[in-house]
Backbone as JSON, one array per atom type, in Angstrom:
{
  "sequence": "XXXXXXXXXXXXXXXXXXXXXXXXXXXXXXXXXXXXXXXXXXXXXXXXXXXXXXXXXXXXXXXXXXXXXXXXXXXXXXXXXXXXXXXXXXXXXXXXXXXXXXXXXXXXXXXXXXXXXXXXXXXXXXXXXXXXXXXXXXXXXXXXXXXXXXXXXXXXXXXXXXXXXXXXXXXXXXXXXXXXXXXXXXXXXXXXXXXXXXXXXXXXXXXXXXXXXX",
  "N": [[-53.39, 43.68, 30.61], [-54.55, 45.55, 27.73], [-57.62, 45.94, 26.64], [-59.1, 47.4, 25.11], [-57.06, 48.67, 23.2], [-56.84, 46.42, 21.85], [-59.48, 45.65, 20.28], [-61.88, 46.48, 17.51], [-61.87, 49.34, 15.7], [-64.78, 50.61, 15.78], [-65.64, 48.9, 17.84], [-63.65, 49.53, 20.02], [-65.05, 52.3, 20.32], [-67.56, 51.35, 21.29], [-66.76, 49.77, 23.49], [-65.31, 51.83, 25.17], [-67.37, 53.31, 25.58], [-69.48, 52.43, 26.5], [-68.18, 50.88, 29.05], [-68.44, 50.95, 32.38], [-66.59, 52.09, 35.22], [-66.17, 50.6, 38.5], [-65.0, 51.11, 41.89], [-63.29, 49.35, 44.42], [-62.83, 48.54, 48.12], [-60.13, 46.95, 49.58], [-61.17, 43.72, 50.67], [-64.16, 43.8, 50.42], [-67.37, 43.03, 49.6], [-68.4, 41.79, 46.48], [-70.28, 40.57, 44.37], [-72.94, 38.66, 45.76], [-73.6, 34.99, 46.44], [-76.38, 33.87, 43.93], [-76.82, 36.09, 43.66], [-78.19, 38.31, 40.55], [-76.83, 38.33, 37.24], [-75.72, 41.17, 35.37], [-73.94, 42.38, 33.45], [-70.41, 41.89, 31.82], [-67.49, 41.73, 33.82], [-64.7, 42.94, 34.35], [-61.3, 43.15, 35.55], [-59.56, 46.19, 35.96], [-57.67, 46.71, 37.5], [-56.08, 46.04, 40.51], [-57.61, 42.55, 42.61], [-59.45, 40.0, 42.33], [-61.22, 37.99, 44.5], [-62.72, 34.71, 44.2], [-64.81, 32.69, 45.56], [-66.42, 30.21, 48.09], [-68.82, 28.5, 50.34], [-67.89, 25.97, 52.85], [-69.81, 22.94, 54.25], [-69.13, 23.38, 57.12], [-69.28, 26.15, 57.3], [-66.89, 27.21, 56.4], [-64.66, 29.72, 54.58], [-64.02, 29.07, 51.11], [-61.44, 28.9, 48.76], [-62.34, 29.53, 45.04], [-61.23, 30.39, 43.08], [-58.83, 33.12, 41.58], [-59.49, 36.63, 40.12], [-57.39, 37.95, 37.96], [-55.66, 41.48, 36.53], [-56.66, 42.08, 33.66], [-57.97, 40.07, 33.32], [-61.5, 38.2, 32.87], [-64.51, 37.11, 34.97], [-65.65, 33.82, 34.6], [-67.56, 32.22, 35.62], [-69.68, 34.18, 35.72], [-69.9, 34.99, 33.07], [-70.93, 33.15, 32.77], [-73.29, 32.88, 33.8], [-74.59, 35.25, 32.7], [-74.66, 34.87, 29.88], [-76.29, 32.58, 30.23], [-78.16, 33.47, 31.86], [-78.5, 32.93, 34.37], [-78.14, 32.71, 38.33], [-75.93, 34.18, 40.03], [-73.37, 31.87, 41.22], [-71.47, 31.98, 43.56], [-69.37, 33.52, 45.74], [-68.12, 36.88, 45.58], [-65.44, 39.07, 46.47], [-63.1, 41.95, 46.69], [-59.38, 41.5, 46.55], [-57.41, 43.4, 47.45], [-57.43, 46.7, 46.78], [-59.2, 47.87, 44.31], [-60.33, 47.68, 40.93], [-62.96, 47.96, 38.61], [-64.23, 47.17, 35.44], [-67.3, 47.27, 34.32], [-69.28, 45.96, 31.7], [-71.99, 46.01, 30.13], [-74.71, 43.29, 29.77], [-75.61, 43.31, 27.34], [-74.14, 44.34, 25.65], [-71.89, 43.39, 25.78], [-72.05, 40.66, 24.95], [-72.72, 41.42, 22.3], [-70.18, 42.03, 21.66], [-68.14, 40.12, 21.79], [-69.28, 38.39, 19.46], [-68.08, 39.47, 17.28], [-65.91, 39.97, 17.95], [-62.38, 39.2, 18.13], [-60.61, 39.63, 20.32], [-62.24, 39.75, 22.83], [-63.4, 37.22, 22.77], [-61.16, 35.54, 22.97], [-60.03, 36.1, 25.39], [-62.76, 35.46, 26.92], [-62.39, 32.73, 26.46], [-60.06, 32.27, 27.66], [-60.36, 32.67, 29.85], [-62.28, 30.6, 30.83], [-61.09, 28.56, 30.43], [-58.62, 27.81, 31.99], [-60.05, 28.47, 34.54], [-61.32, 26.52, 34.76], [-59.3, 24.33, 34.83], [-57.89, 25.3, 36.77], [-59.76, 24.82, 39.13], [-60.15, 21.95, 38.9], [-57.59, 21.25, 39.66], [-57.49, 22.21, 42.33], [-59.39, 20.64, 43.32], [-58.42, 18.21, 43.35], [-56.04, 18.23, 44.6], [-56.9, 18.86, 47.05], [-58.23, 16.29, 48.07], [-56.67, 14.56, 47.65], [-53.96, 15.33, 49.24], [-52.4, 16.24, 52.2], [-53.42, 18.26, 54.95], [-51.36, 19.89, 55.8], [-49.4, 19.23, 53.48], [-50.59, 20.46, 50.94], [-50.38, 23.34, 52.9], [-47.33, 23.45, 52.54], [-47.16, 23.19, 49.61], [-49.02, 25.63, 48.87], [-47.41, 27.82, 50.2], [-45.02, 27.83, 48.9], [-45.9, 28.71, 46.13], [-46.39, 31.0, 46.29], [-44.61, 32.61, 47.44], [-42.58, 35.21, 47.6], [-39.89, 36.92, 45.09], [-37.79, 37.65, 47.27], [-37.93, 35.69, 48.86], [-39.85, 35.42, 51.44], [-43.61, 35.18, 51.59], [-46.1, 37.42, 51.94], [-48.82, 37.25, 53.85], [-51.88, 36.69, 56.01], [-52.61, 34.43, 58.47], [-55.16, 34.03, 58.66], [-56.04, 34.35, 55.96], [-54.98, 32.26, 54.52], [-56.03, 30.16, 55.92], [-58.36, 30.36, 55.1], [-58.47, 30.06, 52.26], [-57.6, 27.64, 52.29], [-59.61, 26.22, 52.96], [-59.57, 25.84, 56.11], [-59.08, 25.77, 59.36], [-58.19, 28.98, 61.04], [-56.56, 28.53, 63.23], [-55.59, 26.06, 62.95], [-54.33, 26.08, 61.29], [-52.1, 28.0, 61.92], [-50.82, 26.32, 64.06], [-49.96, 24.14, 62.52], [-48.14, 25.92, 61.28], [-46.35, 26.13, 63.32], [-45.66, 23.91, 63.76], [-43.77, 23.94, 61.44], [-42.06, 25.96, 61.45], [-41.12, 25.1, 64.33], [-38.84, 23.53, 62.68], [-37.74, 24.36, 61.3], [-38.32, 24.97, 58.67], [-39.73, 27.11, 57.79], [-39.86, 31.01, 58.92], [-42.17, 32.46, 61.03], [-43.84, 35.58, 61.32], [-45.59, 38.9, 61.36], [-48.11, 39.39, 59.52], [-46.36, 37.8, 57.27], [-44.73, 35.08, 56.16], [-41.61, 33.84, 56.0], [-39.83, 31.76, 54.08], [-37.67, 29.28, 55.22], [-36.55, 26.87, 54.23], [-37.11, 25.78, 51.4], [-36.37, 23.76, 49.79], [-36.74, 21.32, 51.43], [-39.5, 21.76, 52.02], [-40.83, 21.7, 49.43], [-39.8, 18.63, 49.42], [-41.94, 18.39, 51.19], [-44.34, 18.3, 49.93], [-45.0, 16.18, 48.64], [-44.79, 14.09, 49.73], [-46.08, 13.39, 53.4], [-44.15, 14.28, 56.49], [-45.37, 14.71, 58.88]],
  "CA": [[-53.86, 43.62, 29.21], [-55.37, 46.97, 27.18], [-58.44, 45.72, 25.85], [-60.04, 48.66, 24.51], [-56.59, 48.67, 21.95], [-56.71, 45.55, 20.89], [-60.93, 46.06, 19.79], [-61.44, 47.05, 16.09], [-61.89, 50.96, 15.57], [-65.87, 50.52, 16.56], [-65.64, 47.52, 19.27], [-63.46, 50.36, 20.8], [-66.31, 53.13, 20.79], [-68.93, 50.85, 22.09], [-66.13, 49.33, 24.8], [-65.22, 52.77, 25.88], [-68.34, 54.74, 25.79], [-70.57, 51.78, 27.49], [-67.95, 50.3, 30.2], [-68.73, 51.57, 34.06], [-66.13, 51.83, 36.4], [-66.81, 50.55, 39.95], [-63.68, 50.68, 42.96], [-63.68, 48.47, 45.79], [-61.77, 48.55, 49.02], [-59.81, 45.38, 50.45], [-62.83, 42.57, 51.37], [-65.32, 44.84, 50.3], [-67.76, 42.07, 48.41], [-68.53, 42.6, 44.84], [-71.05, 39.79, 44.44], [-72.99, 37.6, 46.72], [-73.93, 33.78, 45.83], [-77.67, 34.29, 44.05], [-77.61, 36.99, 42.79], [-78.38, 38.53, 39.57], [-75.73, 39.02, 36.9], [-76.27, 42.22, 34.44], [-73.01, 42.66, 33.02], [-69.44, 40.78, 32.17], [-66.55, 42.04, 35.02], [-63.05, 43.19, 33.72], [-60.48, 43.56, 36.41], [-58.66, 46.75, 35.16], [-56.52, 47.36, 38.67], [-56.16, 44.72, 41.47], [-57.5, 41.08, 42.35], [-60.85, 39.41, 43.27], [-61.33, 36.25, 44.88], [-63.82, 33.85, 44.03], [-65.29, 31.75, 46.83], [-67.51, 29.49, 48.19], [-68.81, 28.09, 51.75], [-68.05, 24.77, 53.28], [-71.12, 23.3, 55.39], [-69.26, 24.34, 58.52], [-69.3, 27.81, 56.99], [-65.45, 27.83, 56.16], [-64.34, 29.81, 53.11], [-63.11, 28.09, 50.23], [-61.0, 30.15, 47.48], [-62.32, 28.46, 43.76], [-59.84, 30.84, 41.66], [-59.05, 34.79, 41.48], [-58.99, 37.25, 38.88], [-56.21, 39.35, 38.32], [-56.24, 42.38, 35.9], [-56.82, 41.69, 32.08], [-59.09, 38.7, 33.21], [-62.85, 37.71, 33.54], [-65.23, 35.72, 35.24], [-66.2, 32.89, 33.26], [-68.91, 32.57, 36.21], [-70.64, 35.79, 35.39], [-70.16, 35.09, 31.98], [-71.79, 31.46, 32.62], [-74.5, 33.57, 34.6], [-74.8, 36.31, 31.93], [-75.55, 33.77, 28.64], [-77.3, 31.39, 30.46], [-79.33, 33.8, 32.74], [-78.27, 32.03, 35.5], [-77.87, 32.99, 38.97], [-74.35, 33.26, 40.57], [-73.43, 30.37, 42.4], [-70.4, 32.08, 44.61], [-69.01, 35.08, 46.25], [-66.45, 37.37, 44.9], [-64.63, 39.94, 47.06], [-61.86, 42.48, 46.44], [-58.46, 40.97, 47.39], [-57.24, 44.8, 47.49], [-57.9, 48.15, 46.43], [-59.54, 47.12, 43.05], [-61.36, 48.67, 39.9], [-63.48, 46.68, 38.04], [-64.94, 47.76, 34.45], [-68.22, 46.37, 33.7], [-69.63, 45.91, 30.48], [-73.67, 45.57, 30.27], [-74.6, 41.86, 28.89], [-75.82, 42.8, 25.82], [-72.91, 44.96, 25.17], [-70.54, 42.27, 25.65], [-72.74, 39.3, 23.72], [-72.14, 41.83, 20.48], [-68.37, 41.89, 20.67], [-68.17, 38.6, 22.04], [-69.62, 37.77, 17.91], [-67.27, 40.05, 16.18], [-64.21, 40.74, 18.45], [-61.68, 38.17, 18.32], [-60.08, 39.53, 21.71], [-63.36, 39.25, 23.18], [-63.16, 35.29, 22.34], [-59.78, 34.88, 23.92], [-60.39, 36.34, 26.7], [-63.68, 34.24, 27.2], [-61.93, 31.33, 26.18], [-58.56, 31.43, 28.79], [-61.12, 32.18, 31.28], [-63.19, 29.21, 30.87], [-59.7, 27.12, 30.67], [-57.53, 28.62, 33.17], [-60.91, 28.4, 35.55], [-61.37, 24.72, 35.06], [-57.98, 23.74, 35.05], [-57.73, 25.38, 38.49], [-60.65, 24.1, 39.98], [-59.81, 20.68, 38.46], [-56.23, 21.07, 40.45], [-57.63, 22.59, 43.72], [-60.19, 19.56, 43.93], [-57.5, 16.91, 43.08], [-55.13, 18.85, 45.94], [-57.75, 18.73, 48.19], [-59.06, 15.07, 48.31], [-55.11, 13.88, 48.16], [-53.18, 15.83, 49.53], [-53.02, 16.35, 53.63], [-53.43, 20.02, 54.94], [-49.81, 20.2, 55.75], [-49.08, 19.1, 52.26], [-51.23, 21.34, 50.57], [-49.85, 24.25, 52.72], [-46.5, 23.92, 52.05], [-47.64, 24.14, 48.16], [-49.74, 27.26, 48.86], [-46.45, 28.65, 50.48], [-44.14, 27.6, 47.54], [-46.26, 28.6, 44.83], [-47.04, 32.42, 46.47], [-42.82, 33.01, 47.77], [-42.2, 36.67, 47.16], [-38.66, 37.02, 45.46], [-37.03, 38.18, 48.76], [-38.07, 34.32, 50.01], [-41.26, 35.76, 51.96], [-44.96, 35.23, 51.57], [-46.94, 38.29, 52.66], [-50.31, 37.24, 53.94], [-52.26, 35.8, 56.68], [-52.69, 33.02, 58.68], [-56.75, 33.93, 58.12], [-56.37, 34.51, 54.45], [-54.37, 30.74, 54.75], [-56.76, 29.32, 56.12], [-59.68, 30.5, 53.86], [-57.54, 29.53, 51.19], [-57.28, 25.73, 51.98], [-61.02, 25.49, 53.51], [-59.41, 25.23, 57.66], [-59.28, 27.61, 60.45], [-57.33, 29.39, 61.62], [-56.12, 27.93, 64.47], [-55.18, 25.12, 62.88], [-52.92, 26.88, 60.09], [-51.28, 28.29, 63.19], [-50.39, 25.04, 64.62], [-49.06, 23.54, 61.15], [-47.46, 26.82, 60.63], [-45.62, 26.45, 64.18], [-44.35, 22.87, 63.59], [-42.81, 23.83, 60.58], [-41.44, 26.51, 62.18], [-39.56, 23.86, 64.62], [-38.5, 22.05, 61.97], [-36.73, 25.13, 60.58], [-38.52, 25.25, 57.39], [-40.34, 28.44, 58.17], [-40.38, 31.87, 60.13], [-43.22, 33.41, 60.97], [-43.7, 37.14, 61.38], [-46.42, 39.55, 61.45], [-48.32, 39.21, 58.48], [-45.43, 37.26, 56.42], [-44.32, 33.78, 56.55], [-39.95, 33.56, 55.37], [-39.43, 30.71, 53.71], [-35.94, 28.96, 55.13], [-35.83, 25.59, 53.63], [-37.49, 25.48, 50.08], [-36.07, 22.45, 49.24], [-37.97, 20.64, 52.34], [-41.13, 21.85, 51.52], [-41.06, 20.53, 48.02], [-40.16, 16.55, 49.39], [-43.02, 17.87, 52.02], [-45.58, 18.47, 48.86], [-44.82, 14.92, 48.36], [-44.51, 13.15, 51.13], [-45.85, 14.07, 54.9], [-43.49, 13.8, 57.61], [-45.95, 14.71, 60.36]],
  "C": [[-54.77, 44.81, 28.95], [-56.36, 46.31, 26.38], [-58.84, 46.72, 25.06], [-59.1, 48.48, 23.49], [-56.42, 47.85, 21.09], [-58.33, 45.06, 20.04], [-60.83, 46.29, 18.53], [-62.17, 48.54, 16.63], [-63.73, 50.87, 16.71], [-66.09, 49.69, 17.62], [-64.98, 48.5, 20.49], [-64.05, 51.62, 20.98], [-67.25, 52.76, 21.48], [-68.2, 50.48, 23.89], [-65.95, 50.46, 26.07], [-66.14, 53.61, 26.54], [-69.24, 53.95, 26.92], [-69.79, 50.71, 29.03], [-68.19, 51.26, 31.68], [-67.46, 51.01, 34.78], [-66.76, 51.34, 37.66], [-64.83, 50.1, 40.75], [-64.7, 50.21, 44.2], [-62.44, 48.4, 46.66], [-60.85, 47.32, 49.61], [-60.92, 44.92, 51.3], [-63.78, 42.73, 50.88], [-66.12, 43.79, 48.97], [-68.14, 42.74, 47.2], [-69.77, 41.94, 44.03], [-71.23, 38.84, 45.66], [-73.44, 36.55, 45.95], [-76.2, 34.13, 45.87], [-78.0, 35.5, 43.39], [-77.37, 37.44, 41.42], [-77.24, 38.94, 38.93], [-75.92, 40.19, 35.6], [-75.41, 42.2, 33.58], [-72.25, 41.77, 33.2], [-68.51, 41.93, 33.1], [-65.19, 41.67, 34.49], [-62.67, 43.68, 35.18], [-59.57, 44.29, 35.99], [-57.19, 47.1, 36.17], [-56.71, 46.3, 40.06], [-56.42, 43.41, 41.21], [-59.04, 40.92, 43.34], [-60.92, 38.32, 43.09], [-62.81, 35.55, 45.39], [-64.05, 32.96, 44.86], [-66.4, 30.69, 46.98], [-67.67, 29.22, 49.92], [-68.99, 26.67, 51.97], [-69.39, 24.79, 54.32], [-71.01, 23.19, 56.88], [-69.3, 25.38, 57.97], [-67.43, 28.07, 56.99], [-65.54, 28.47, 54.93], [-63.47, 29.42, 52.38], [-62.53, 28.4, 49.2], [-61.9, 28.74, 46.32], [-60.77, 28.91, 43.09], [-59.83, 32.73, 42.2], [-58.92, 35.41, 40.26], [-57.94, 38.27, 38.91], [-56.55, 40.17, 36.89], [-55.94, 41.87, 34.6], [-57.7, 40.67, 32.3], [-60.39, 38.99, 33.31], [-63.02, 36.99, 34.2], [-65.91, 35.11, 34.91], [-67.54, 32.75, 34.42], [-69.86, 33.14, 35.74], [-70.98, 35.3, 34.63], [-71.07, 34.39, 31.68], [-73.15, 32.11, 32.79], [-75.14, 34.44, 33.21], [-75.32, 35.82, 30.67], [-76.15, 33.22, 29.29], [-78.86, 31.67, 31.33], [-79.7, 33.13, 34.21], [-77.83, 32.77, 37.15], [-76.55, 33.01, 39.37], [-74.11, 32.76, 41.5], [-72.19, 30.89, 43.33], [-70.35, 33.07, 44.91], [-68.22, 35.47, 45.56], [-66.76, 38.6, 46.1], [-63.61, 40.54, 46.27], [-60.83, 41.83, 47.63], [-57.57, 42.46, 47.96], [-57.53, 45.58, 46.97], [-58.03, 47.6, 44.73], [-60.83, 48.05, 41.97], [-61.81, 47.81, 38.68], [-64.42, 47.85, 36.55], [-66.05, 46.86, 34.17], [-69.19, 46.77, 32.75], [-71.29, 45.52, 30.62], [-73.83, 44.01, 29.24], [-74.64, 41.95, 27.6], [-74.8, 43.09, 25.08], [-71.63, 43.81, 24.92], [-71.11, 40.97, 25.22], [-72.14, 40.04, 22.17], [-70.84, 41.9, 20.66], [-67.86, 41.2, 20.97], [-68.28, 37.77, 20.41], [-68.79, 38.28, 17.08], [-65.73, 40.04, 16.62], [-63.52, 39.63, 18.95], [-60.85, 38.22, 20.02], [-60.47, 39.16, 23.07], [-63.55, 37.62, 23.69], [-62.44, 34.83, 23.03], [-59.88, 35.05, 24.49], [-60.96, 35.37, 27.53], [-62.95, 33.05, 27.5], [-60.79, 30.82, 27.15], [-59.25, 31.65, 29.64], [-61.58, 31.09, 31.36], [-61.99, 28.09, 31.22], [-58.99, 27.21, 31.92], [-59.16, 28.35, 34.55], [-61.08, 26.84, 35.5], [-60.49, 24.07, 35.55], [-57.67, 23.95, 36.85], [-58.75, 24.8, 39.74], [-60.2, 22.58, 40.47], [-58.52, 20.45, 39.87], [-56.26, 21.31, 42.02], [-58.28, 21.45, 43.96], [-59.42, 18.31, 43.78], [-56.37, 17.45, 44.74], [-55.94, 18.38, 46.64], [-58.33, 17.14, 48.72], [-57.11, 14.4, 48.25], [-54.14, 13.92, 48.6], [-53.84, 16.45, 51.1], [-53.07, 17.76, 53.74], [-51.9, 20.68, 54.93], [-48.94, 20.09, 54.48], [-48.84, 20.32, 51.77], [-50.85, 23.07, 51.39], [-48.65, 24.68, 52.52], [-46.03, 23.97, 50.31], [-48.03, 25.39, 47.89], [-48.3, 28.16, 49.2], [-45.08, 28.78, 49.24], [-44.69, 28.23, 46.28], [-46.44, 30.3, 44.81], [-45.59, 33.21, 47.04], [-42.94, 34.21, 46.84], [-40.52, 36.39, 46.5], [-37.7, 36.97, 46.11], [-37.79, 37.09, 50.05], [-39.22, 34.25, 51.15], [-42.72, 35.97, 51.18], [-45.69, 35.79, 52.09], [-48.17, 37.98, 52.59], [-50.37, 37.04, 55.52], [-52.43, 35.07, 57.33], [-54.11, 32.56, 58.68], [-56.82, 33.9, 56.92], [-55.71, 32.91, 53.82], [-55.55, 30.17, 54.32], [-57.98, 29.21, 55.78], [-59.32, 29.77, 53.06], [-57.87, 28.42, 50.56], [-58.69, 25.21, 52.54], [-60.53, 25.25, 54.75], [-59.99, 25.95, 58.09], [-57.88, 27.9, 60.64], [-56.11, 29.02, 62.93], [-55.06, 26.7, 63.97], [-54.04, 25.2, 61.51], [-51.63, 27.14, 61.2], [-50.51, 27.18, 63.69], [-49.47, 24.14, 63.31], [-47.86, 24.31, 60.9], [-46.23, 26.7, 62.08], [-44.8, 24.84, 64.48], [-43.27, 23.1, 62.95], [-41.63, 24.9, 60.93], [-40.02, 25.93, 63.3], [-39.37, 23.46, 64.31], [-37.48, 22.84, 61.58], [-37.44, 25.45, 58.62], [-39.11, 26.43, 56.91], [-40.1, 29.45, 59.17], [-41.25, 32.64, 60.25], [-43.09, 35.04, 61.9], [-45.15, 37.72, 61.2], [-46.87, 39.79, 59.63], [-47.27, 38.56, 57.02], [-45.24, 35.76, 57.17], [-42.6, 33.63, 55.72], [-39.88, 32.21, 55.07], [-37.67, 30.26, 53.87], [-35.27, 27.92, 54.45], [-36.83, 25.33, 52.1], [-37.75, 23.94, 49.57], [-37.03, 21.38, 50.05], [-39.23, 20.76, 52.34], [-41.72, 21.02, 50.24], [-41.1, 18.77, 48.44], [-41.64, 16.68, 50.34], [-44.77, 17.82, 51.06], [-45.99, 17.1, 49.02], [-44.64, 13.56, 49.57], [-45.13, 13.57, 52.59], [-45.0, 13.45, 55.98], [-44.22, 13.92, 58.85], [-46.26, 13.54, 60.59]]
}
């Protein structure tokens, strides 16, 4: 999404002249939980993933942003003067435009794109929370990862990640992604590979959303 063209004539002088680039490398944090927020956070190139820590110290995705989005966080942080309550990281090579608060309170009042923006963040962030914390309390781990693997299937039937970026993901370890990931494996429903997971049976994953056979 081109914000700057969809601005009115002046919303796009103030957008252009007062946003700051910042790049970030794959991991490379971008916020820690606590601290201060100055500005709102446009993702103009990559993806950053929003986190949290279980109280073993696992990490727990909330949501990510991909490019044209905000974080309704910040934003929460940024009106309310509020600290931020999570981490964010770059998920890869990533360029982030950020807008100074006050700058983005005034075209937040005039700029209808502004609004929408705001507004599918706030939804689109609840909704997913809402759905990760309903997954999570009913759904077993084995469930829940052959959703994560269904829902992230590359075209060409492979899922390039992880079995650490997994197991952040869903709040495990590692170890124990591994072990899920090597039943399903003898079951035939999976092959694993060096950073990829091939999806062979589709269809079995879906009754396994729904059902566990372990």
């Amino acid at each position: 999404m081109d914000i700057a063209n969809q601005l009115s004539t002046s919303g796009r002088a103030i957008f252009t002249s007062r946003l700051v680039r910042k790049k970030f490398d794959p991991s490379q944090p971008v916020l820690d939980k606590g601290s201060s927020v100055s500005g709102a956070y446009f993702v103009l190139e990559g993806a950053l993933r929003v986190f949290t820590l279980s109280p073993q110290g696992k990490q727990i995705t909330l949501y990510r942003i991909l490019p044209g989005q905000t974080c309704i966080l910040a934003i929460n942080s940024l009106f309310n003067s509020f600290l931020y309550p999570a981490w964010v990281e770059a998920e890869e090579k990533t360029v982030l435009g950020v807008l100074p608060g006050d700058i983005y309170r005034q075209l937040f009042r005039g700029e209808a794109i502004v609004q929408d923006i705001t507004i599918k963040a706030l939804s689109s962030t609840v909704f997913g929370l809402m759905s990760a914390l309903e997954k999570h309390h009913s759904q077993t781990i084995k469930q829940r990862l052959a959703h994560y693997l269904l829902v992230r299937v590359a075209p060409d039937a492979t899922v390039y990640t992880t079995q650490q970026v997994i197991a952040d993901d869903l709040g495990s370890t590692r170890e124990f992604v591994a072990r899920i990931l090597s039943h399903l494996t003898q079951q035939g429903l999976v092959q694993t590979g060096r950073r990829k997971i091939r999806i062979l049976d589709p269809e079995a994953l879906k009754k396994l959303c729904q059902y566990d056979e372990a």
